[in-house]
Structures are given as C-alpha cells and as structure tokens.
Coordinates of C-alpha atoms in Angstrom, one line a residue:
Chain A
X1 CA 87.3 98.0 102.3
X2 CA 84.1 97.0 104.0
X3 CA 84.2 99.1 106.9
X4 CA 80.6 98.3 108.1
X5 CA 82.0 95.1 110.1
X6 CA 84.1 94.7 112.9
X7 CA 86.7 91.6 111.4
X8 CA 87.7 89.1 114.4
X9 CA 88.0 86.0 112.3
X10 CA 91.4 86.5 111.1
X11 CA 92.6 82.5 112.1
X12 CA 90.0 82.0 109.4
X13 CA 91.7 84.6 106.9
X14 CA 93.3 87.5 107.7
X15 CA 91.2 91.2 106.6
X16 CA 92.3 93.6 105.9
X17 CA 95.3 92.7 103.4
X18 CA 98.1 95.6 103.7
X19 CA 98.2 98.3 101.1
X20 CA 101.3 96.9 99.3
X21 CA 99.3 93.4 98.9
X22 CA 96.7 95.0 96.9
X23 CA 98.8 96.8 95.1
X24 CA 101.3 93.9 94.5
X25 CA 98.6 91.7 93.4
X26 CA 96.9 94.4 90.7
X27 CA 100.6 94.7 89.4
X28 CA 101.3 90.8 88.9
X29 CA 97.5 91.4 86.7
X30 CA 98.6 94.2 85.0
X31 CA 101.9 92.4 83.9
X32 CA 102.7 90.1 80.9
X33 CA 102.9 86.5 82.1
X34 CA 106.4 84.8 82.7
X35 CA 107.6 81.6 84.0
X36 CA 110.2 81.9 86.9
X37 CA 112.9 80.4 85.1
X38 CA 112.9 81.6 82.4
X39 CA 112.3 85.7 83.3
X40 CA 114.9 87.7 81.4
X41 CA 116.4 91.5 82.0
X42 CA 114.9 92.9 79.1
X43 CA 111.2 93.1 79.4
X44 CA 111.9 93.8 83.1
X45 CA 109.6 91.5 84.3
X46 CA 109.5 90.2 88.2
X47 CA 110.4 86.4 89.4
X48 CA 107.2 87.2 92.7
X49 CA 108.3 83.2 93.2
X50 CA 111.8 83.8 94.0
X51 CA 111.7 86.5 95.6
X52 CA 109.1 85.6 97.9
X53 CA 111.1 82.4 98.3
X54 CA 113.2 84.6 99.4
X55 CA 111.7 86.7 101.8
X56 CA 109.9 83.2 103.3
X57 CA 113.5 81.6 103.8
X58 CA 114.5 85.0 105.7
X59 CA 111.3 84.8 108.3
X60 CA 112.3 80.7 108.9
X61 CA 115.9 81.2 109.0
X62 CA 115.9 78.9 106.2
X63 CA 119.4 78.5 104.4
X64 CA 118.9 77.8 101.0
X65 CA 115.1 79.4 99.6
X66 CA 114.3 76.4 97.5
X67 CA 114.1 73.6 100.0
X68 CA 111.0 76.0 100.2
X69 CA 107.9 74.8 97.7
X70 CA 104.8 76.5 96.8
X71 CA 101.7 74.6 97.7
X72 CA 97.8 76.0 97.5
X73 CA 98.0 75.9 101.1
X74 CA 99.0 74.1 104.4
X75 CA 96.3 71.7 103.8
X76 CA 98.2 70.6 100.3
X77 CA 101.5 71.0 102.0
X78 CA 100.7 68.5 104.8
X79 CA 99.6 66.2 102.3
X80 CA 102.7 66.5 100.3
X81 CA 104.6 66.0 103.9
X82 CA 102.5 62.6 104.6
X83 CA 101.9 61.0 101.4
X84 CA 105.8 61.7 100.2
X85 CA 107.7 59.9 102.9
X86 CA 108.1 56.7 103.2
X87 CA 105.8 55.4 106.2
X88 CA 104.8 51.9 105.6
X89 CA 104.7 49.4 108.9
X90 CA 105.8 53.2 111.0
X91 CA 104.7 55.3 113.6
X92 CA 103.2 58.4 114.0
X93 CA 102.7 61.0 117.0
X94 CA 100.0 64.0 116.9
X95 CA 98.3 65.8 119.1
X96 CA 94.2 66.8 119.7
X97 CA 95.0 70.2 119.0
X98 CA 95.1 69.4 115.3
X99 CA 93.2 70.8 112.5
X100 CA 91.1 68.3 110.2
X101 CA 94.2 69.2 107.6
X102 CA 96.3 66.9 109.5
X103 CA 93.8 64.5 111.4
X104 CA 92.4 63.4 107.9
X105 CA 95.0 62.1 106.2
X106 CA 96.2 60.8 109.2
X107 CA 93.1 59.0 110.1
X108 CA 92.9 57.6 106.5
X109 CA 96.4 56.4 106.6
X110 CA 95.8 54.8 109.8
X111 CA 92.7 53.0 108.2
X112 CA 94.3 51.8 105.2
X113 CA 96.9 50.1 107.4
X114 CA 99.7 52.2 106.6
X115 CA 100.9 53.4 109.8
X116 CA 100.3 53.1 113.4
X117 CA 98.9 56.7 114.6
X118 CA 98.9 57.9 118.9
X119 CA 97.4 61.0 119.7
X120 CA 98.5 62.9 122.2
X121 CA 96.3 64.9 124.6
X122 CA 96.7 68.3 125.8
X123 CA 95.3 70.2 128.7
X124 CA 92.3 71.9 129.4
X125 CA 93.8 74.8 127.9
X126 CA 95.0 73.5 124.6
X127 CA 98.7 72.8 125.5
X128 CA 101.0 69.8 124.8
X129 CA 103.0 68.8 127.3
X130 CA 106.7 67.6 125.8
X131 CA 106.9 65.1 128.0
X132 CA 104.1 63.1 126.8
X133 CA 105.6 63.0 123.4
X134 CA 108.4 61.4 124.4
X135 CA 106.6 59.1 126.1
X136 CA 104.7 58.1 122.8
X137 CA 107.5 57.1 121.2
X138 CA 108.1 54.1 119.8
X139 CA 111.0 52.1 118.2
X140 CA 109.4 52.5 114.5
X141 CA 108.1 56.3 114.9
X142 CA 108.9 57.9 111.9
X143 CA 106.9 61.0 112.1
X144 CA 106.1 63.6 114.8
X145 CA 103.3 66.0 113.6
X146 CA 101.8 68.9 115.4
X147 CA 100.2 71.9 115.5
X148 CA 102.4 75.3 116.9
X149 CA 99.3 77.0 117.6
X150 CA 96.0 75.9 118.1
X151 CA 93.6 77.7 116.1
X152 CA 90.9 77.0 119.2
X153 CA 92.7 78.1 122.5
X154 CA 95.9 80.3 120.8
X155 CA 98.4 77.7 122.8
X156 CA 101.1 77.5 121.8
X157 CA 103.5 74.2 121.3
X158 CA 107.1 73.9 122.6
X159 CA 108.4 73.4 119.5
X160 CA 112.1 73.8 120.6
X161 CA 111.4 71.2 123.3
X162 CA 109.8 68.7 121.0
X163 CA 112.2 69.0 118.5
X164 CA 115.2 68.7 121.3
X165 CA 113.3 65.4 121.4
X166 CA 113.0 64.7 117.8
X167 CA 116.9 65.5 117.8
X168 CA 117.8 62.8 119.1
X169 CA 115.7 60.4 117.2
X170 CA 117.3 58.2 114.0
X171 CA 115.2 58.4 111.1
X172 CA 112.4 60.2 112.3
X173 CA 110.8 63.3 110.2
X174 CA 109.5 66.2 112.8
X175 CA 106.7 67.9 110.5
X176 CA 105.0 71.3 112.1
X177 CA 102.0 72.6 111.0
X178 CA 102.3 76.2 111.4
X179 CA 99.2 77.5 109.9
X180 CA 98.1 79.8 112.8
X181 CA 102.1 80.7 114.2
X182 CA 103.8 81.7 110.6
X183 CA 103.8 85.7 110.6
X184 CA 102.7 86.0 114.3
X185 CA 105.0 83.7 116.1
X186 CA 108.8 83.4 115.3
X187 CA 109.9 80.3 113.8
X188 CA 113.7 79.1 113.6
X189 CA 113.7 75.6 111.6
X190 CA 117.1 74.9 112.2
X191 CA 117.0 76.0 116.2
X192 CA 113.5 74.3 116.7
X193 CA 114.9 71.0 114.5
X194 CA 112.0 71.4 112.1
X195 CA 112.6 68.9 109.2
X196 CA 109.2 70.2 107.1
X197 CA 107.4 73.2 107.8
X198 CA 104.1 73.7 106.3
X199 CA 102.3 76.9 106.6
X200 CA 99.3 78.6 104.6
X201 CA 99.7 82.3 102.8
X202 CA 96.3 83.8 103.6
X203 CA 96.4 84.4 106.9
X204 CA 99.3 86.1 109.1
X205 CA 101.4 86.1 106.0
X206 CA 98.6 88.3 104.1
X207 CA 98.9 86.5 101.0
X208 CA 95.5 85.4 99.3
X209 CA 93.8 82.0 99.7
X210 CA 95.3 79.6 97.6
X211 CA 98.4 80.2 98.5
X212 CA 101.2 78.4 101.3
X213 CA 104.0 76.0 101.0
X214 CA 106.6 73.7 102.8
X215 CA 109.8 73.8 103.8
X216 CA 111.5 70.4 103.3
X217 CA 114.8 70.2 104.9
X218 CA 117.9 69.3 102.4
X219 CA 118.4 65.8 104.1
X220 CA 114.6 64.3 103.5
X221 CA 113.7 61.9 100.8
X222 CA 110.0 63.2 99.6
X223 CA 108.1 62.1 97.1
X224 CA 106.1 64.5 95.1
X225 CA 102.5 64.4 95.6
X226 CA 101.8 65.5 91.9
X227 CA 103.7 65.1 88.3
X228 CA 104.1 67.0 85.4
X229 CA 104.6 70.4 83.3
X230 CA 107.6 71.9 84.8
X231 CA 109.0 74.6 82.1
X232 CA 112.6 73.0 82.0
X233 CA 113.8 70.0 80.5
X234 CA 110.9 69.4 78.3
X235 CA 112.7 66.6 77.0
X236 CA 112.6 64.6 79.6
X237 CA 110.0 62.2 80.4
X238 CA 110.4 62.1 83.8
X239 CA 109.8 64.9 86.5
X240 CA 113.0 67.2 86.6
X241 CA 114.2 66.4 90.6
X242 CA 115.7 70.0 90.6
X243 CA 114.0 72.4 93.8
X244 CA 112.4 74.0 93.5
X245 CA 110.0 72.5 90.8
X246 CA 110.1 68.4 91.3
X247 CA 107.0 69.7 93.9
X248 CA 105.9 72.4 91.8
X249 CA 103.8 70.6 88.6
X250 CA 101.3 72.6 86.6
X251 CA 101.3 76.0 86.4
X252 CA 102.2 77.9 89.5
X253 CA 99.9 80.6 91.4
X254 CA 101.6 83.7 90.1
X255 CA 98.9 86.1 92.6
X256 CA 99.2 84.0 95.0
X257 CA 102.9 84.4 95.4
X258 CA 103.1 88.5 94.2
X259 CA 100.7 88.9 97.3
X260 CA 103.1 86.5 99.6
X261 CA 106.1 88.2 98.6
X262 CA 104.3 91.4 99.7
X263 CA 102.4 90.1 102.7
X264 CA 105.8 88.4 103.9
X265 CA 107.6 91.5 103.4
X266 CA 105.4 93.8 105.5
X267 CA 105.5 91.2 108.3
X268 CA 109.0 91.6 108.4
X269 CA 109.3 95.4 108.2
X270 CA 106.4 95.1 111.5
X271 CA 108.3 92.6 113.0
X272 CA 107.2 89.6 113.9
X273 CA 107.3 90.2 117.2
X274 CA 105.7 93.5 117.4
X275 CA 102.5 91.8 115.6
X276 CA 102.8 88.7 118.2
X277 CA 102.9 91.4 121.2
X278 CA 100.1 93.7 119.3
X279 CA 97.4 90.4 119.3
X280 CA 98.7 89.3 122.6
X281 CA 97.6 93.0 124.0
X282 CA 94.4 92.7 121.9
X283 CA 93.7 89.2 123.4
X284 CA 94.7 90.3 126.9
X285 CA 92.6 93.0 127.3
X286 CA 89.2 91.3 125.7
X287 CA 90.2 87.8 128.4
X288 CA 90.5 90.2 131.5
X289 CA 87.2 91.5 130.5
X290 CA 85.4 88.7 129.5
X291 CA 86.4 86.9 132.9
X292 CA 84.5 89.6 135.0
X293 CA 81.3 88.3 132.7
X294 CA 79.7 85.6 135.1
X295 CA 78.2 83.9 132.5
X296 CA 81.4 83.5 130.0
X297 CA 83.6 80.5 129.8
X298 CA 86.7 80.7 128.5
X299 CA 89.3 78.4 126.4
X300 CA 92.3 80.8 126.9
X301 CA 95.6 80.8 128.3
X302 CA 95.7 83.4 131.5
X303 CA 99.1 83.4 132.4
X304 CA 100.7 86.7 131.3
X305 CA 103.7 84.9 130.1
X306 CA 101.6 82.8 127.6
X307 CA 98.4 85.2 126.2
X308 CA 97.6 83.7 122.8
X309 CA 97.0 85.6 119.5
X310 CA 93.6 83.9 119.3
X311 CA 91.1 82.7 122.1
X312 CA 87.3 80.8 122.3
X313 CA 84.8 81.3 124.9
X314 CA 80.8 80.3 125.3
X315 CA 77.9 82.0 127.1
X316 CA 76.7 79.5 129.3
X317 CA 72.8 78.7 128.1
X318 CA 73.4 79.6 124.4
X319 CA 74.7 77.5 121.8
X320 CA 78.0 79.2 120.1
X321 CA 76.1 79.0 116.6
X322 CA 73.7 81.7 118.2
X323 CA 75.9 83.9 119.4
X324 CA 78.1 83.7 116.3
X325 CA 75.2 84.6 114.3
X326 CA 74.2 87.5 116.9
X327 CA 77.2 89.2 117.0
X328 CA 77.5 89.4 113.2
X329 CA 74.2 90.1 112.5
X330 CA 72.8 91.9 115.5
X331 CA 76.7 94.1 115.8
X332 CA 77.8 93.6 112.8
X333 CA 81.1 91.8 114.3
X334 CA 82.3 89.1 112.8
X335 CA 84.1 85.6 114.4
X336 CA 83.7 82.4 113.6
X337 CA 81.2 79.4 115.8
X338 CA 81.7 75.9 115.5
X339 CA 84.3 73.2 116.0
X340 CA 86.8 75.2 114.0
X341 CA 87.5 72.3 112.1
X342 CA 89.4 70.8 114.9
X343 CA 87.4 68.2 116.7
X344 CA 89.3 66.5 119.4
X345 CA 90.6 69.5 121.1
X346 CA 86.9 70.6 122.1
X347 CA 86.8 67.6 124.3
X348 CA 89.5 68.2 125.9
X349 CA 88.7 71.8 126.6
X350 CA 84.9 71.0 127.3
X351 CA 83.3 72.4 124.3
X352 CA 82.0 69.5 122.7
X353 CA 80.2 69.1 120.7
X354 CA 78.7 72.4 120.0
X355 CA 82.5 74.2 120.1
X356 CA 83.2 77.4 120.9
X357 CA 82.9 81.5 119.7
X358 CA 86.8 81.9 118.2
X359 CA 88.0 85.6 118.4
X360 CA 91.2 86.2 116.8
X361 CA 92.6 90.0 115.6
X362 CA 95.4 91.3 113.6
X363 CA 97.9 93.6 113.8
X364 CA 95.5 96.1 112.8
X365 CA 93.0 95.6 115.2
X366 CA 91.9 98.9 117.5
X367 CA 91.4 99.2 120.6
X368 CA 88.4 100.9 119.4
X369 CA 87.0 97.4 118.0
X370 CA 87.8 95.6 121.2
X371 CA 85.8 98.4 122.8
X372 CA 82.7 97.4 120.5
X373 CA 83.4 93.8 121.0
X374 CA 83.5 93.6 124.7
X375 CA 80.3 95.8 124.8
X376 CA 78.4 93.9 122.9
X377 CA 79.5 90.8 124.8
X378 CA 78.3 92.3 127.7
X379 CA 74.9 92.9 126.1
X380 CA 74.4 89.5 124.9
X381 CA 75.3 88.3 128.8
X382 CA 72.9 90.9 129.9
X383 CA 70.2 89.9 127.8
X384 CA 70.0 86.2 127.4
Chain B
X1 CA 57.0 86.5 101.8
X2 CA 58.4 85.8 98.7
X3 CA 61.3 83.3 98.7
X4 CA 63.7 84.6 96.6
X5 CA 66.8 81.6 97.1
X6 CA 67.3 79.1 99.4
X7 CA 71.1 78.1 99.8
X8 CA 72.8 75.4 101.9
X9 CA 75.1 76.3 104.5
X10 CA 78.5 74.7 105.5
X11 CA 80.1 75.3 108.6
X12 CA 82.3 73.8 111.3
X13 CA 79.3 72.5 112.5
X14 CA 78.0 68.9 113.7
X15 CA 76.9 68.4 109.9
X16 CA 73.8 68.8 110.5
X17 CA 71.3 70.7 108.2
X18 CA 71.5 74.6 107.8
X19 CA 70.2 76.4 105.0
X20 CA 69.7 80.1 104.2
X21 CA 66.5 81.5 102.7
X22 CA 66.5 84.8 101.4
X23 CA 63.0 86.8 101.2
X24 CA 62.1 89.7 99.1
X25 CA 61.3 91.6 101.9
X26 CA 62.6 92.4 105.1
X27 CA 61.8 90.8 108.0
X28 CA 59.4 92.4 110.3
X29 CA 59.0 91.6 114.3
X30 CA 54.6 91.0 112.8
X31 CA 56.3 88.4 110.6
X32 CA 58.7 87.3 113.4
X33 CA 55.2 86.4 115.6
X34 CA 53.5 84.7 112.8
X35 CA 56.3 82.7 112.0
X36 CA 56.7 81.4 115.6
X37 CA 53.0 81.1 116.5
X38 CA 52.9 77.6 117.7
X39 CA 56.6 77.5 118.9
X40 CA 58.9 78.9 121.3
X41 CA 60.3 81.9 119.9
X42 CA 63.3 83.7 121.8
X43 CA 62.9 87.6 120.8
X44 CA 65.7 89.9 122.0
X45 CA 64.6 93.0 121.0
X46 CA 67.1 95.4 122.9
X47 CA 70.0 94.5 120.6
X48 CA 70.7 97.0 118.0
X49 CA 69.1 94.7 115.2
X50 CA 66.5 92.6 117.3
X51 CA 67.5 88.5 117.1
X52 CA 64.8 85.9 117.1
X53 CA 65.4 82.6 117.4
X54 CA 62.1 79.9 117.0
X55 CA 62.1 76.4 118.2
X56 CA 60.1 73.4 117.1
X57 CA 60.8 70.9 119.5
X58 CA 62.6 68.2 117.8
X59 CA 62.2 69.6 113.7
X60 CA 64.2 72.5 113.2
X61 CA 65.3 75.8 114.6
X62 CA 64.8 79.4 113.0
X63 CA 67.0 82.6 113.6
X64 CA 67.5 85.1 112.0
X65 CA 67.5 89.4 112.4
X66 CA 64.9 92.0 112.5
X67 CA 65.5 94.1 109.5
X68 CA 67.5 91.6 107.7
X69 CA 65.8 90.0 104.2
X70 CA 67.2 86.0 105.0
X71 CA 66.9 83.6 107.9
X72 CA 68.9 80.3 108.7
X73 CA 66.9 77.3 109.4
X74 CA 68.9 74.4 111.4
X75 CA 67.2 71.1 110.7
X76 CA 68.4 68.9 113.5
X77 CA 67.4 65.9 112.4
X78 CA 66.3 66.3 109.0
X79 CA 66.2 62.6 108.1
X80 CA 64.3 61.3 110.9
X81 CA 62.1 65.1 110.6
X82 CA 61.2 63.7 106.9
X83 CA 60.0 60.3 107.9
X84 CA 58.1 61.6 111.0
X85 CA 56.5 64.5 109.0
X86 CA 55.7 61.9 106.7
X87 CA 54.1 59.0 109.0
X88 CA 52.1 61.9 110.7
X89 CA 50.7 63.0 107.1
X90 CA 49.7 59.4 105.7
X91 CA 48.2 58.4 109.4
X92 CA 45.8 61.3 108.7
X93 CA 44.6 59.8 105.5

C-alpha cells in the first residue's frame, strides 16, 4: 500500500481494498478458469459469481440472487435499465443530483425523441423533496430514476417515500442508482419498492473497477442491452432468456466478481451501519471544523440527523482545481476538484461552473488523517 | 529544462485544455521566477512543498510544486489562444 498519501477520494474508488479482497482476487489468478455453470465437485473449483450473487441478494434483501446481473459497472447497468424497457411516447422523472451515468442517456433519449424527460430540482443542499416528484408525474410516466446519494453534497434521497409514490403507480418502473449508498447506506428493494437497482463494485462494495450490476425485479420485461456466448444451450440460436445469463453475454469478469464476493462479504461482517455511522463521524467532525474557517463554503448537510458520508466545500478566492492540486501535491492528500461528473447539481448548490473540493472517507479512515486534513485546510485558508 | 513527456489531462473539468509536462529535473523556486517573469505568479512558499501558480492573462495558467519534476498548464482558451498567437506573429512580419 501507498502510505505516502492521505486517500479522501473514495466516491471516486474506494483505497484501500480489505485484506480478503487482495487475497481473493490473487486466488481467482492463481486458479484454473471455470464457467459458473458448469463448475463441478471434483477439481474443487469456486462459482465467485454465485456466491457473490449471493452475498449481493443478502445486503438488498433481494429474494431470489439471480434477478441480480453482473454489469462492468453502474454506468453499464443504467444503460441496460434505460435502453431495455420499453419507453417509446413515455415519461421520465430525474433529479439534478444525477451523475453524467444517468443524465447521458437520458438526455440522448430525450433528443432522439423517445421519451419526454422532467428534472427535478433539489435544494441548496442536494436534497429531493418527495413531494416534487409526485408533482412531476404524468399520465404516461413510465420511469422514475434517481440518485440515493449524491456523490457532490452526501444527501441522501427518500427512497422509501418516493417509492411509496411509485407504489401506487400502474406500469411505471422505479430505477435507483445507488452508486454512492450500496455498502454505506442500507438498501431494502422490496421495502423501498425498488424495481431495478443498479450499483457499481469498486467503491463501498470494495470490489475492483469493472465491476457492478442490477437488480431487475421478477415482474419487469427488460431487454438485454447485449447478445451472445452464454456457455449453455449452444444450440440455440437465440439468447437463452434464463437469469442469470440472458444479461450476461461474453465472457464474465471472473476478478471482478472474486473481489465483490469478498468486498460484499467484509461489508456485511462490518455492518452496514457501523461503516455509515464510521463516515458520518468522519464527515461530522471535518464540517464542524471547516465551518469555523471564515473563508470555507460548504455543500453539506448540517443537521445531525442527516451528516452525509461525503461532502464539497470551496475557499472563497481560489478556484477548486487549485486547491485540489495543492492539497495533493503540496500535503500529499488526495480528493477529487471539479464538477464530479454531475453538472446540474452545482447550480443548484452554487458551485458552478468551477464545482467544488469533494472529500469522502472510508471505513478505514483515522482520525489521525482528518487531523492532517483539517490542518492543512487551515493552512491553505491562512495562506491564500 | 528538458521535456521529457507531455500528456493530456481529463478531469471533471469545464473541458477545457490541461496538460501535464514532465521535466527531467526538478523544479526549482529560480526556475519558478523565470518561468513567471512577465506574468502574475502566485508563490506560496510556507506550504510544505511550495505551490506556484503563473497567470497569463487570457492564454493559459501554470501550477505546479516546488520539488516536483511536472507542471499542469490550463489553456483557457486554447482555440481562440492559437489564432491570437497567430495574428500577433504574422502582424509582425
């Protein structure tokens, strides 16, 4: 492990990976190849997909672990979410606190005269409000998409109020992009009415890049986004509609889903509350400093209730790129400047068009590296 | 200063222009002066690695560390930059 820097940029991709992911992931290299259906008893070898299917279904109270499908990532998941159902002539409702995975296809849908798109604001603080959501709705909505935690401000979306909405909707798909929330914020898809559920394995889950998937509830018709080699039924010249693998063409990410199983595994022995509690403590003690700074603005929730896992601030005077750059150069602490690929949530916050400094720990963040953080905060505000 | 590589850089940006270039040598706070002599250079020499920043009003930005072997250069405008670089330079012909 690098231990020269101080990581903060884990809403990017979480550092350090636990022990057991390492060590999972050298074991799936180390080990003959095997498809998951076909694994026998003999040679001993290990089905990483199903059992981390299975682990997955356990953290999203999910009741059968192949409505769940690997994907390389959220971004690939949200796709398969948009571009398999059905949408033509519909409507859709988002929010600003989306990430360019959504917006994008979105947008292009929108200008290829597919669907009908509203976006919903939020407050200066990242949050959507329910009831605006309902409002939105139309007679031909067919899809509700949003973000459960904004990888700008931390806040955090109602997602048992929305879907308490989406409830009592015919014919309308409630998608979640839980990118940021999966491994740090619990999620119940049947008590939150969550009909697809995409998330990405490289961050709170600790599985490498490349890796994520969706859960597609049993009732959805979804097109897959891509065709092809499956393993089974060879013979047949059309793709095999058994789960898990209609979604899953080409040849799966083996590491990807060995360090998943791991990563998901070690979230649940922590407890994903414990981890939630552990970056709301981190993030609560670096905002009730950073407040006292004169010269800091924050995009944060304050309300003791509600402290994120993640938070943004600025120094007024200095563009966010700068002080990115300073604090990883000059402190060697590292957190990522910019617009966070998420646009339309800096207007709303006021940090357009240059964004905002995004600080977000782990569960194995120290107090010691908050310490380091806040000091050299303070030095920058002194300084400049 | 030898240029050893010169690499564009992506970020969650405005997409506007950044690239790195990596010197040979490390950068000194002499270099840091000459680099920045007709410009507005921001020098914060009390951080543990000094930061420098140099602005050329309109072209492009420099920053980079004291001690550190690359520096980021932010074009702002590196379209309109080219065309004005260029009308000034064939004027003077």
């Amino acid at each position: 492990m690098n231990s020269d820097y101080i990581y903060l940029n884990n809403a990017a991709t979480s550092f350090p990976k636990p022990p057991p992911v390492i060590e999972a992931v050298k074991a799936q290299l180390d080990s003959i190849p095997c498809h998951h259906s076909r694994t026998g008893f003999e040679r001993q070898e290990r089905d990483v997909f199903s059992s981390s299917r299975e682990l997955l279904a356990k953290l999203f109270n999910v009741d059968k672990p192949e409505r769940i499908v690997f994907t390389s990532g959220a971004t690939e998941a949200i796709n398969l979410a948009l571009k398999g159902l059905e949408l033509a002539g519909g409507h859709i409702i988002s929010s600003s606190i989306e990430h360019n995975s959504v917006l994008r296809p979105l947008k292009i849908l929108e200008r290829q005269g597919i669907i009908e798109l509203t976006i919903v604001g939020c407050d200066n603080q990242g949050r959507i409000n329910p009831a605006d959501v309902k409002s939105a709705l139309k007679n031909n909505t067919k899809v509700i998409i949003l973000n459960h935690c904004s990888n700008v401000s931390g806040a955090v979306t109602d997602l048992e109020a929305i879907g308490k909405i989406t409830a009592s909707c015919d014919n309308l798909a409630f998608i979640v992009d839980a990118s940021q929330s999966a491994g740090t914020i619990p999620i119940d898809v049947d008590r939150m009415n969550i009909d697809l559920l995409a998330f990405t394995g490289h961050k709170s889950l600790f599985g490498y890049p490349g890796s994520g998937g969706l859960y597609i509830r049993e009732s959805l018709d979804l097109e897959p986004l891509k065709t092809g080699g499956t393993g089974i039924k060879s013979d047949y010249l059309y793709q095999p509609q058994t789960m898990p693998i209609y979604y899953e063409a080409g040849t799966q990410n083996n590491i990807g889903a060995a360090s998943l199983e791991a990563g998901v595994a070690f979230v649940l022995d922590k407890g994903v509350e414990n981890i939630h509690k552990h970056k709301q403590n981190c993030v609560q003690t670096m905002i009730s400093a950073l407040r006292k700074q004169a010269n800091v603005i924050l995009y944060a929730n304050f309300h003791t209730d509600e402290i994120p896992s993640l938070f943004s601030f600025n120094i007024k005077g200095m563009d966010p790129a700068d002080v990115g750059y300073i604090l990883e150069n000059s402190f060697k602490i590292i957190t990522r400047s910019g617009l966070h690929c998420a646009p339309l949530i800096h207007k709303e916050i006021g940090s357009f068009p240059a964004g905002s400094v995004r600080v977000s720990p782990s569960g194995f963040t120290s107090d010691d590296e908050i310490d380091k953080f806040l000091t050299a905060v303070s030095q920058i505000c002194k300084t400049v | 200063m030898k240029v050893v590589s010169v690499k564009h850089v992506e970020d969650c940006f405005d997409g506007s222009f950044i690239k790195e270039v990596l010197f040979a040598e490390e950068i000194t706070k002499e270099i840091i002066l000459k680099l920045s002599q007709d410009d507005v250079l921001k020098y914060y020499q009390d951080f543990p690695r000094p930061f420098f920043k140099i602005i050329r009003k309109t072209c492009y930005e420099i920053k980079g560390v004291q001690g550190n072997k690359s520096i980021r250069i932010h074009l702002k405008n590196p379209a309109e930059y080219c065309i004005e670089d260029f009308t000034a330079s064939i004027e003077s012909v």
